[in-house]
mmCIF file of C-alpha atoms and ligand atoms in Angstrom:
data_model
loop_
_atom_site.group_PDB
_atom_site.id
_atom_site.type_symbol
_atom_site.label_atom_id
_atom_site.label_comp_id
_atom_site.label_asym_id
_atom_site.label_seq_id
_atom_site.Cartn_x
_atom_site.Cartn_y
_atom_site.Cartn_z
ATOM 1 C CA MET A 1 0.009 -0.026 0.043
ATOM 2 C CA PRO A 2 2.014 2.928 -1.275
ATOM 3 C CA THR A 3 2.073 6.193 0.791
ATOM 4 C CA LEU A 4 2.656 9.401 -1.119
ATOM 5 C CA LEU A 5 3.021 13.201 -0.493
ATOM 6 C CA ALA A 6 1.233 15.189 -3.203
ATOM 7 C CA LEU A 7 1.553 18.820 -4.097
ATOM 8 C CA GLU A 8 -0.842 21.048 -6.147
ATOM 9 C CA THR A 9 0.013 24.540 -7.276
ATOM 10 C CA SER A 10 -1.471 24.919 -10.732
ATOM 11 C CA CYS A 11 -3.493 27.925 -10.316
ATOM 12 C CA ASP A 12 -4.675 29.900 -7.119
ATOM 13 C CA GLU A 13 -4.688 27.192 -4.494
ATOM 14 C CA SER A 14 -1.650 25.884 -2.858
ATOM 15 C CA ALA A 15 -2.220 22.381 -1.651
ATOM 16 C CA ALA A 16 -0.395 19.409 -0.018
ATOM 17 C CA ALA A 17 -1.677 16.015 0.984
ATOM 18 C CA VAL A 18 -0.545 12.723 2.182
ATOM 19 C CA VAL A 19 -2.502 9.841 0.725
ATOM 20 C CA CYS A 20 -2.216 6.070 1.284
ATOM 21 C CA ASN A 21 -4.310 3.281 -0.543
ATOM 22 C CA GLN A 22 -6.685 5.905 -2.030
ATOM 23 C CA THR A 23 -7.394 7.329 1.505
ATOM 24 C CA VAL A 24 -6.474 10.861 2.691
ATOM 25 C CA LEU A 25 -4.142 10.730 5.844
ATOM 26 C CA ALA A 26 -3.894 14.579 5.662
ATOM 27 C CA SER A 27 -4.910 17.297 3.330
ATOM 28 C CA ALA A 28 -4.459 21.066 3.442
ATOM 29 C CA VAL A 29 -5.332 23.846 1.053
ATOM 30 C CA ALA A 30 -4.406 27.616 1.184
ATOM 31 C CA THR A 31 -6.541 29.678 -1.051
ATOM 32 C CA GLN A 32 -5.147 32.945 -2.559
ATOM 33 C CA MET A 33 -8.754 33.994 -3.809
ATOM 34 C CA GLU A 34 -8.982 37.077 -1.733
ATOM 35 C CA GLU A 35 -5.791 38.289 -3.102
ATOM 36 C CA HIS A 36 -6.889 37.886 -6.713
ATOM 37 C CA ALA A 37 -10.348 39.068 -5.990
ATOM 38 C CA ARG A 38 -9.517 42.664 -6.170
ATOM 39 C CA TRP A 39 -8.183 42.186 -9.720
ATOM 40 C CA GLY A 40 -11.304 40.260 -10.702
ATOM 41 C CA GLY A 41 -9.328 37.105 -11.682
ATOM 42 C CA VAL A 42 -6.088 35.139 -11.064
ATOM 43 C CA VAL A 43 -2.806 37.212 -11.457
ATOM 44 C CA PRO A 44 -0.253 34.751 -12.305
ATOM 45 C CA GLU A 45 2.830 36.550 -10.756
ATOM 46 C CA ILE A 46 0.923 36.844 -7.445
ATOM 47 C CA ALA A 47 -0.145 33.253 -7.599
ATOM 48 C CA SER A 48 3.505 32.145 -7.972
ATOM 49 C CA ARG A 49 4.757 34.341 -5.004
ATOM 50 C CA ARG A 50 1.920 33.127 -2.773
ATOM 51 C CA HIS A 51 2.713 29.472 -3.525
ATOM 52 C CA VAL A 52 6.345 30.084 -2.542
ATOM 53 C CA GLU A 53 5.151 31.275 0.821
ATOM 54 C CA ALA A 54 2.476 28.854 1.536
ATOM 55 C CA LEU A 55 3.779 25.564 0.271
ATOM 56 C CA PRO A 56 6.507 24.821 2.998
ATOM 57 C CA HIS A 57 3.913 25.379 5.717
ATOM 58 C CA LEU A 58 1.315 23.196 4.050
ATOM 59 C CA ILE A 59 3.851 20.399 3.687
ATOM 60 C CA GLU A 60 4.973 20.650 7.189
ATOM 61 C CA GLN A 61 1.342 20.501 8.298
ATOM 62 C CA VAL A 62 0.280 17.483 6.417
ATOM 63 C CA MET A 63 3.407 15.515 7.254
ATOM 64 C CA ALA A 64 2.851 16.289 11.023
ATOM 65 C CA GLN A 65 -0.949 15.572 10.810
ATOM 66 C CA SER A 66 -0.446 12.329 8.829
ATOM 67 C CA GLY A 67 2.262 11.003 11.324
ATOM 68 C CA VAL A 68 4.227 9.694 8.275
ATOM 69 C CA SER A 69 7.918 10.267 8.077
ATOM 70 C CA TYR A 70 9.851 10.989 4.849
ATOM 71 C CA GLN A 71 11.501 7.591 5.130
ATOM 72 C CA GLU A 72 8.053 5.968 5.203
ATOM 73 C CA LEU A 73 7.019 7.746 2.035
ATOM 74 C CA ASP A 74 6.977 5.660 -1.296
ATOM 75 C CA ALA A 75 6.900 8.653 -3.578
ATOM 76 C CA ILE A 76 6.464 12.305 -4.036
ATOM 77 C CA ALA A 77 4.073 13.779 -6.532
ATOM 78 C CA ALA A 78 3.315 17.367 -7.920
ATOM 79 C CA THR A 79 0.978 18.659 -10.649
ATOM 80 C CA ALA A 80 3.006 19.062 -13.847
ATOM 81 C CA ALA A 81 0.254 20.268 -16.330
ATOM 82 C CA PRO A 82 -1.767 22.088 -17.371
ATOM 83 C CA GLY A 83 -1.998 25.334 -15.514
ATOM 84 C CA LEU A 84 0.035 28.508 -14.964
ATOM 85 C CA VAL A 85 3.737 27.923 -15.660
ATOM 86 C CA GLY A 86 5.137 29.987 -12.903
ATOM 87 C CA ALA A 87 2.642 28.447 -10.428
ATOM 88 C CA LEU A 88 3.145 24.837 -11.514
ATOM 89 C CA LEU A 89 7.053 25.346 -11.300
ATOM 90 C CA ILE A 90 6.812 26.031 -7.496
ATOM 91 C CA GLY A 91 5.098 22.688 -6.835
ATOM 92 C CA SER A 92 7.291 20.860 -9.290
ATOM 93 C CA VAL A 93 10.607 22.168 -8.048
ATOM 94 C CA THR A 94 9.547 21.674 -4.470
ATOM 95 C CA GLY A 95 8.405 18.133 -5.176
ATOM 96 C CA ARG A 96 11.491 17.165 -7.117
ATOM 97 C CA SER A 97 13.787 18.712 -4.583
ATOM 98 C CA LEU A 98 12.136 16.676 -1.699
ATOM 99 C CA ALA A 99 12.237 13.506 -3.818
ATOM 100 C CA ARG A 100 15.984 13.922 -4.519
ATOM 101 C CA LEU A 101 16.763 14.919 -0.913
ATOM 102 C CA HIS A 102 14.946 11.752 0.487
ATOM 103 C CA GLY A 103 15.899 9.390 -2.399
ATOM 104 C CA LYS A 104 12.244 8.871 -3.453
ATOM 105 C CA PRO A 105 10.677 8.413 -6.826
ATOM 106 C CA PHE A 106 8.934 11.553 -8.338
ATOM 107 C CA LEU A 107 5.588 11.576 -10.184
ATOM 108 C CA GLY A 108 4.382 14.560 -12.319
ATOM 109 C CA VAL A 109 0.636 14.535 -12.421
ATOM 110 C CA HIS A 110 -1.852 15.810 -14.980
ATOM 111 C CA HIS A 111 -4.260 18.090 -13.284
ATOM 112 C CA LEU A 112 -7.407 16.760 -14.882
ATOM 113 C CA GLU A 113 -6.286 13.227 -14.101
ATOM 114 C CA GLY A 114 -6.361 14.419 -10.511
ATOM 115 C CA HIS A 115 -9.873 15.859 -10.948
ATOM 116 C CA LEU A 116 -10.936 12.499 -12.389
ATOM 117 C CA CYS A 117 -9.471 10.530 -9.560
ATOM 118 C CA SER A 118 -11.177 12.902 -6.875
ATOM 119 C CA VAL A 119 -14.423 10.645 -7.157
ATOM 120 C CA GLN A 120 -12.468 7.874 -5.697
ATOM 121 C CA LEU A 121 -12.196 9.725 -2.488
ATOM 122 C CA GLY A 122 -16.067 9.347 -2.069
ATOM 123 C CA ASP A 123 -18.344 6.329 -2.193
ATOM 124 C CA PRO A 124 -17.111 3.184 -4.009
ATOM 125 C CA LEU A 125 -17.630 3.215 -7.574
ATOM 126 C CA PRO A 126 -19.513 0.618 -9.512
ATOM 127 C CA PRO A 127 -17.539 -1.345 -12.185
ATOM 128 C CA GLY A 128 -16.645 0.906 -15.229
ATOM 129 C CA PRO A 129 -16.707 2.324 -17.853
ATOM 130 C CA TYR A 130 -17.883 5.626 -16.784
ATOM 131 C CA LEU A 131 -18.935 8.806 -18.402
ATOM 132 C CA VAL A 132 -17.181 11.628 -16.484
ATOM 133 C CA LEU A 133 -18.369 15.221 -16.566
ATOM 134 C CA LEU A 134 -15.431 17.309 -15.752
ATOM 135 C CA VAL A 135 -16.636 20.842 -14.944
ATOM 136 C CA SER A 136 -13.876 23.303 -13.745
ATOM 137 C CA GLY A 137 -12.640 26.846 -14.225
ATOM 138 C CA GLY A 138 -10.694 26.090 -17.314
ATOM 139 C CA HIS A 139 -12.333 22.772 -18.699
ATOM 140 C CA THR A 140 -15.851 21.552 -19.524
ATOM 141 C CA GLU A 141 -15.565 18.032 -20.965
ATOM 142 C CA MET A 142 -17.113 14.686 -21.071
ATOM 143 C CA ILE A 143 -14.536 11.794 -20.901
ATOM 144 C CA CYS A 144 -15.290 8.121 -21.116
ATOM 145 C CA VAL A 145 -12.954 6.257 -18.564
ATOM 146 C CA ASP A 146 -12.473 2.567 -19.526
ATOM 147 C CA GLY A 147 -9.867 1.958 -16.813
ATOM 148 C CA PRO A 148 -7.059 3.809 -14.902
ATOM 149 C CA GLY A 149 -5.382 6.014 -17.530
ATOM 150 C CA ASP A 150 -7.634 4.901 -20.353
ATOM 151 C CA TYR A 151 -9.478 8.054 -21.408
ATOM 152 C CA THR A 152 -11.508 9.099 -24.494
ATOM 153 C CA ARG A 153 -12.863 12.603 -24.823
ATOM 154 C CA LEU A 154 -16.484 12.628 -26.019
ATOM 155 C CA ALA A 155 -17.309 16.375 -25.713
ATOM 156 C CA ARG A 156 -15.991 19.719 -24.717
ATOM 157 C CA SER A 157 -16.936 23.318 -24.545
ATOM 158 C CA ARG A 158 -16.285 25.248 -27.771
ATOM 159 C CA ASP A 159 -15.559 28.486 -25.757
ATOM 160 C CA ASP A 160 -15.813 29.232 -22.115
ATOM 161 C CA ALA A 161 -15.740 26.554 -19.449
ATOM 162 C CA ALA A 162 -18.686 26.377 -17.137
ATOM 163 C CA GLY A 163 -16.578 27.703 -14.160
ATOM 164 C CA GLU A 164 -15.549 30.613 -16.305
ATOM 165 C CA ALA A 165 -19.183 31.326 -17.129
ATOM 166 C CA PHE A 166 -19.955 31.558 -13.453
ATOM 167 C CA ASP A 167 -16.893 33.673 -12.896
ATOM 168 C CA LYS A 168 -17.938 36.093 -15.685
ATOM 169 C CA VAL A 169 -21.608 36.300 -14.830
ATOM 170 C CA ALA A 170 -20.606 36.913 -11.203
ATOM 171 C CA ARG A 171 -18.644 39.851 -12.286
ATOM 172 C CA LEU A 172 -21.620 41.146 -14.339
ATOM 173 C CA LEU A 173 -23.752 40.940 -11.332
ATOM 174 C CA GLY A 174 -21.086 42.711 -9.057
ATOM 175 C CA LEU A 175 -20.500 39.582 -7.076
ATOM 176 C CA GLY A 176 -16.793 39.354 -7.358
ATOM 177 C CA TYR A 177 -14.288 36.413 -7.681
ATOM 178 C CA PRO A 178 -14.488 33.412 -7.449
ATOM 179 C CA GLY A 179 -17.958 33.465 -9.096
ATOM 180 C CA GLY A 180 -19.151 30.034 -8.523
ATOM 181 C CA PRO A 181 -19.878 30.085 -4.689
ATOM 182 C CA ALA A 182 -21.076 33.816 -5.063
ATOM 183 C CA VAL A 183 -23.600 33.158 -7.677
ATOM 184 C CA GLN A 184 -24.744 30.074 -5.638
ATOM 185 C CA ALA A 185 -25.206 32.127 -2.613
ATOM 186 C CA ALA A 186 -27.198 34.779 -4.581
ATOM 187 C CA ALA A 187 -29.325 32.296 -6.284
ATOM 188 C CA ALA A 188 -30.462 30.437 -3.202
ATOM 189 C CA SER A 189 -33.515 32.482 -2.564
ATOM 190 C CA GLY A 190 -34.207 33.181 -6.330
ATOM 191 C CA ASP A 191 -36.896 31.965 -8.744
ATOM 192 C CA SER A 192 -34.904 29.923 -11.369
ATOM 193 C CA LYS A 193 -37.955 29.890 -13.845
ATOM 194 C CA ARG A 194 -38.357 33.623 -13.918
ATOM 195 C CA PHE A 195 -35.951 34.376 -16.757
ATOM 196 C CA SER A 196 -35.680 32.111 -19.883
ATOM 197 C CA LEU A 197 -31.942 32.083 -20.973
ATOM 198 C CA PRO A 198 -30.323 30.229 -24.116
ATOM 199 C CA LYS A 199 -28.855 26.753 -23.801
ATOM 200 C CA GLY A 200 -25.957 27.491 -26.147
ATOM 201 C CA ARG A 201 -25.854 24.988 -29.011
ATOM 202 C CA VAL A 202 -23.003 24.189 -31.175
ATOM 203 C CA SER A 203 -23.887 24.064 -34.894
ATOM 204 C CA ARG A 204 -22.214 21.614 -37.123
ATOM 205 C CA PRO A 205 -20.826 22.485 -40.630
ATOM 206 C CA GLU A 206 -22.973 19.821 -42.286
ATOM 207 C CA GLY A 207 -26.145 21.139 -40.628
ATOM 208 C CA GLY A 208 -27.770 20.516 -37.346
ATOM 209 C CA PHE A 209 -26.420 20.743 -33.871
ATOM 210 C CA HIS A 210 -23.573 18.909 -32.142
ATOM 211 C CA PRO A 211 -25.375 16.514 -29.706
ATOM 212 C CA TYR A 212 -23.016 16.815 -26.770
ATOM 213 C CA ASP A 213 -20.619 19.820 -27.151
ATOM 214 C CA PHE A 214 -21.138 22.899 -25.007
ATOM 215 C CA SER A 215 -21.034 26.694 -25.689
ATOM 216 C CA PHE A 216 -21.236 29.193 -22.854
ATOM 217 C CA SER A 217 -20.297 32.396 -24.339
ATOM 218 C CA GLY A 218 -23.843 33.214 -25.892
ATOM 219 C CA LEU A 219 -25.258 32.525 -22.494
ATOM 220 C CA LYS A 220 -23.077 35.129 -20.812
ATOM 221 C CA THR A 221 -24.009 37.745 -23.583
ATOM 222 C CA ALA A 222 -27.587 36.898 -22.843
ATOM 223 C CA VAL A 223 -27.182 37.536 -19.208
ATOM 224 C CA LEU A 224 -25.294 40.724 -19.876
ATOM 225 C CA ARG A 225 -28.345 41.980 -22.008
ATOM 226 C CA LEU A 226 -30.779 41.012 -19.418
ATOM 227 C CA VAL A 227 -28.726 42.732 -16.655
ATOM 228 C CA ASN A 228 -28.521 45.986 -18.713
ATOM 229 C CA GLN A 229 -32.258 45.910 -19.418
ATOM 230 C CA LEU A 230 -33.142 45.158 -15.848
ATOM 231 C CA ARG A 231 -30.834 47.887 -14.440
ATOM 232 C CA ALA A 232 -32.353 50.493 -16.896
ATOM 233 C CA GLU A 233 -35.826 49.504 -15.603
ATOM 234 C CA GLU A 234 -34.628 49.941 -12.034
ATOM 235 C CA ALA A 235 -32.991 53.342 -12.891
ATOM 236 C CA ALA A 236 -36.315 54.410 -14.537
ATOM 237 C CA GLY A 237 -38.040 53.826 -11.113
ATOM 238 C CA GLY A 238 -39.150 50.258 -11.727
ATOM 239 C CA GLU A 239 -38.602 46.997 -9.691
ATOM 240 C CA PRO A 240 -35.298 46.796 -7.764
ATOM 241 C CA PHE A 241 -32.734 44.723 -9.588
ATOM 242 C CA PRO A 242 -33.859 41.169 -9.187
ATOM 243 C CA LEU A 243 -30.396 39.715 -8.320
ATOM 244 C CA ALA A 244 -31.549 36.327 -6.830
ATOM 245 C CA ASP A 245 -33.740 35.549 -9.744
ATOM 246 C CA VAL A 246 -31.209 36.340 -12.315
ATOM 247 C CA ALA A 247 -28.568 34.338 -10.496
ATOM 248 C CA ALA A 248 -30.903 31.359 -10.119
ATOM 249 C CA SER A 249 -32.110 31.442 -13.796
ATOM 250 C CA PHE A 250 -28.453 31.394 -14.978
ATOM 251 C CA GLU A 251 -27.480 28.591 -12.486
ATOM 252 C CA GLN A 252 -30.639 26.605 -13.693
ATOM 253 C CA VAL A 253 -29.842 26.738 -17.322
ATOM 254 C CA VAL A 254 -26.113 25.843 -16.779
ATOM 255 C CA ALA A 255 -27.207 22.829 -14.643
ATOM 256 C CA ASP A 256 -29.883 21.763 -17.148
ATOM 257 C CA VAL A 257 -27.607 22.054 -20.143
ATOM 258 C CA LEU A 258 -24.808 20.115 -18.478
ATOM 259 C CA VAL A 259 -27.048 17.268 -17.060
ATOM 260 C CA GLU A 260 -29.116 16.994 -20.293
ATOM 261 C CA ARG A 261 -26.220 16.566 -22.695
ATOM 262 C CA THR A 262 -24.336 14.150 -20.318
ATOM 263 C CA THR A 263 -27.327 11.925 -19.794
ATOM 264 C CA ARG A 264 -28.021 11.894 -23.374
ATOM 265 C CA CYS A 265 -24.327 10.993 -24.230
ATOM 266 C CA ALA A 266 -24.425 8.206 -21.513
ATOM 267 C CA ARG A 267 -27.555 6.813 -23.060
ATOM 268 C CA ASP A 268 -26.216 6.989 -26.670
ATOM 269 C CA GLN A 269 -22.944 5.438 -25.717
ATOM 270 C CA GLY A 270 -24.364 2.667 -23.546
ATOM 271 C CA LEU A 271 -22.691 3.959 -20.458
ATOM 272 C CA LYS A 272 -24.394 3.178 -17.103
ATOM 273 C CA THR A 273 -22.445 5.387 -14.737
ATOM 274 C CA ILE A 274 -22.162 9.186 -14.702
ATOM 275 C CA VAL A 275 -19.372 10.716 -12.650
ATOM 276 C CA MET A 276 -19.069 14.518 -11.997
ATOM 277 C CA VAL A 277 -15.847 16.195 -10.853
ATOM 278 C CA GLY A 278 -14.269 19.567 -10.676
ATOM 279 C CA GLY A 279 -14.904 22.993 -9.093
ATOM 280 C CA VAL A 280 -18.335 23.570 -10.578
ATOM 281 C CA ALA A 281 -19.423 19.912 -9.316
ATOM 282 C CA ALA A 282 -19.638 21.711 -5.836
ATOM 283 C CA ASN A 283 -22.730 23.492 -7.065
ATOM 284 C CA HIS A 284 -25.744 22.452 -5.090
ATOM 285 C CA ARG A 285 -28.330 22.948 -7.940
ATOM 286 C CA LEU A 286 -26.092 20.942 -10.445
ATOM 287 C CA ARG A 287 -25.565 18.063 -8.032
ATOM 288 C CA ALA A 288 -29.365 17.988 -7.208
ATOM 289 C CA ARG A 289 -30.223 18.219 -10.913
ATOM 290 C CA LEU A 290 -27.800 15.226 -11.865
ATOM 291 C CA GLU A 291 -29.213 13.147 -9.006
ATOM 292 C CA GLU A 292 -32.761 13.719 -10.171
ATOM 293 C CA ARG A 293 -32.149 12.923 -13.858
ATOM 294 C CA CYS A 294 -30.033 9.830 -13.229
ATOM 295 C CA GLN A 295 -32.566 8.546 -10.816
ATOM 296 C CA ALA A 296 -35.359 9.042 -13.475
ATOM 297 C CA LEU A 297 -33.096 7.432 -16.088
ATOM 298 C CA ALA A 298 -31.991 4.556 -13.981
ATOM 299 C CA LEU A 299 -28.519 5.586 -14.240
ATOM 300 C CA GLU A 300 -25.812 5.269 -11.497
ATOM 301 C CA TRP A 301 -24.143 8.439 -10.566
ATOM 302 C CA ARG A 302 -21.320 9.641 -8.351
ATOM 303 C CA VAL A 303 -20.079 13.084 -7.548
ATOM 304 C CA ALA A 304 -16.718 13.942 -5.999
ATOM 305 C CA PRO A 305 -17.052 14.768 -2.316
ATOM 306 C CA LEU A 306 -17.538 18.579 -1.720
ATOM 307 C CA ALA A 307 -14.191 18.993 -0.176
ATOM 308 C CA TYR A 308 -12.461 17.588 -3.256
ATOM 309 C CA CYS A 309 -14.323 19.330 -6.058
ATOM 310 C CA THR A 310 -12.203 22.453 -6.085
ATOM 311 C CA ASP A 311 -8.500 22.155 -6.420
ATOM 312 C CA ASN A 312 -6.718 20.139 -3.817
ATOM 313 C CA ALA A 313 -3.599 17.827 -3.525
ATOM 314 C CA ALA A 314 -5.483 14.679 -2.250
ATOM 315 C CA MET A 315 -6.757 14.178 -5.717
ATOM 316 C CA ILE A 316 -3.369 14.583 -7.217
ATOM 317 C CA GLY A 317 -2.057 12.008 -4.567
ATOM 318 C CA VAL A 318 -4.723 9.466 -5.653
ATOM 319 C CA ALA A 319 -3.864 9.879 -9.417
ATOM 320 C CA ALA A 320 -0.251 9.545 -8.520
ATOM 321 C CA GLU A 321 -0.738 6.478 -6.489
ATOM 322 C CA GLN A 322 -2.768 4.926 -9.467
ATOM 323 C CA ARG A 323 0.256 5.475 -11.866
ATOM 324 C CA PHE A 324 2.751 4.470 -9.230
ATOM 325 C CA ARG A 325 0.955 1.123 -8.630
ATOM 326 C CA ALA A 326 1.114 0.516 -12.333
ATOM 327 C CA GLY A 327 4.987 0.877 -12.207
ATOM 328 C CA ALA A 328 5.147 4.564 -13.389
ATOM 329 C CA GLN A 329 7.491 7.334 -12.362
ATOM 330 C CA SER A 330 8.682 10.429 -13.859
ATOM 331 C CA SER A 331 12.061 11.698 -14.751
ATOM 332 C CA ILE A 332 13.586 13.908 -11.912
ATOM 333 C CA GLU A 333 14.225 16.362 -14.729
ATOM 334 C CA LEU A 334 10.440 16.601 -15.710
ATOM 335 C CA ALA A 335 9.541 20.284 -15.785
ATOM 336 C CA VAL A 336 5.917 21.627 -16.385
ATOM 337 C CA THR A 337 3.829 22.702 -19.314
ATOM 338 C CA PRO A 338 0.836 24.935 -19.402
ATOM 339 C CA ARG A 339 -1.194 22.815 -21.979
ATOM 340 C CA LEU A 340 -1.301 19.104 -22.408
ATOM 341 C CA PRO A 341 -4.362 17.139 -23.612
ATOM 342 C CA LEU A 342 -5.335 14.518 -20.925
ATOM 343 C CA GLU A 343 -4.843 11.679 -23.402
ATOM 344 C CA GLN A 344 -1.184 12.647 -23.512
ATOM 345 C CA ALA A 345 -0.768 12.154 -19.612
ATOM 346 C CA PRO A 346 1.382 9.022 -20.191
ATOM 347 C CA VAL A 347 4.244 11.305 -21.516
ATOM 348 C CA LEU A 348 4.786 12.423 -18.012
ATOM 349 C CA TYR A 349 6.109 9.017 -17.131
ATOM 350 C CA GLU A 350 8.580 8.677 -20.127
ATOM 351 C CA PRO A 351 12.203 7.947 -18.820
ATOM 352 C CA GLN A 352 13.257 10.920 -20.878
ATOM 353 C CA ALA A 353 11.355 14.087 -19.754
ATOM 354 C CA PRO A 354 9.336 15.494 -22.719
ATOM 355 C CA PHE A 355 9.645 19.136 -21.249
HETATM 356 O O1 LIG B 1 -11.543 22.727 -10.385
HETATM 357 P P1 LIG B 1 -11.243 24.177 -9.888
HETATM 358 O O2 LIG B 1 -11.088 24.451 -8.409
HETATM 359 O O3 LIG B 1 -10.101 24.878 -10.670
HETATM 360 C C1 LIG B 1 -9.677 24.585 -11.932
HETATM 361 O O4 LIG B 1 -9.148 23.542 -12.210
HETATM 362 O O5 LIG B 1 -10.171 25.389 -12.882
HETATM 363 O O6 LIG B 1 -12.546 25.083 -10.395
HETATM 364 C C2 LIG B 1 -12.759 26.466 -10.164
HETATM 365 C C3 LIG B 1 -14.021 26.845 -10.702
HETATM 366 C C4 LIG B 1 -14.196 28.331 -10.600
HETATM 367 O O7 LIG B 1 -14.551 28.849 -11.913
HETATM 368 C C5 LIG B 1 -15.392 28.590 -9.585
HETATM 369 O O8 LIG B 1 -16.070 29.604 -9.821
HETATM 370 C C6 LIG B 1 -16.128 27.223 -9.778
HETATM 371 O O9 LIG B 1 -15.081 26.321 -10.031
HETATM 372 N N1 LIG B 1 -16.817 26.917 -8.619
HETATM 373 C C7 LIG B 1 -18.208 26.887 -8.612
HETATM 374 C C8 LIG B 1 -18.522 26.547 -7.168
HETATM 375 N N2 LIG B 1 -17.380 26.463 -6.434
HETATM 376 C C9 LIG B 1 -16.393 26.675 -7.300
HETATM 377 N N3 LIG B 1 -19.133 27.017 -9.634
HETATM 378 C C10 LIG B 1 -20.428 26.847 -9.216
HETATM 379 N N4 LIG B 1 -20.982 26.674 -8.014
HETATM 380 C C11 LIG B 1 -20.081 26.426 -6.971
HETATM 381 N N5 LIG B 1 -20.472 26.143 -5.797
HETATM 382 ZN ZN1 LIG B 2 -8.857 22.114 -11.184
#
């Protein structure tokens, strides 16, 4: 049963965890969100500096909490791609230095593989294959998982990711960054049926619409138009701006579109289990909608535990453990890269570092 120390620094959360046998012995996350909030989004230079400050403390904390010594570790892992290069480098260099210092194997991990593995920290999964809906700040994808490391992408967003749509709409509504939790809070008391918003279909060159792909940029524009209209009405002495209803209507259409297309894809592909992971999977309305539709369609479903939806290092540890058990390790020279398709994750374990 391998025990690993894992680090995650791909964006604006610094995180460390110790995992053993797909179980979290200790996990700590330091968010930088407040610092980025005043700029309305993540500032890469600030992110890197904060990772440098936070990571040593987080590592110390999880090592102490887990009661595991460096000698007892079987490997050390860090996110290697995709993400902000400067931010990724802090985790990678720290992980590789510790690995060299303590004579342990090092594993670079694909961030999205981490998100896929986050569901393993919850209730046991039925036998695969699964259709995974990955919804984060940078990605909205449906991936068929046939087994560990065996991925086929079946759909994606053609423009904004779902999380990005939440972040942009939050800004339009004056709710700040990060948008997801803020929109969710504002929507809680709203009427989700009040405003009808577009579901963003992707047309095909040969005619008709792509059955599964997403597009969220039109939705964002529709919300902008609606907000302008409602604010004008308010300024002319009409109803006060109905923030809760706008937020709830937006949240509902995102949940509907994600769940409708994913369940249709599962049905068409003969997949019996839907798995949902990523930061947006923390959304209550989306979780409830998925549960409701899967129950109605007699599909199995699993959602990553709330604590492991947004970025964390426990999921990176679980992904690394899976690769390590299969005999993989990375070159100690492995650096980082801002973009790497999930299907190319195996290059991280080539004897010659690809970057
Ligand atoms: O997976 P994640 O932590 O980072 C990436 O890998 O991108 O996802 C962050 C995204 C942000 O866009 C954030 O607004 C969104 O997840 N998010 C949510 C919620 N919590 C976080 N979106 C909707 N509802 C939430 N409760
Ligand atoms: Zn993420």
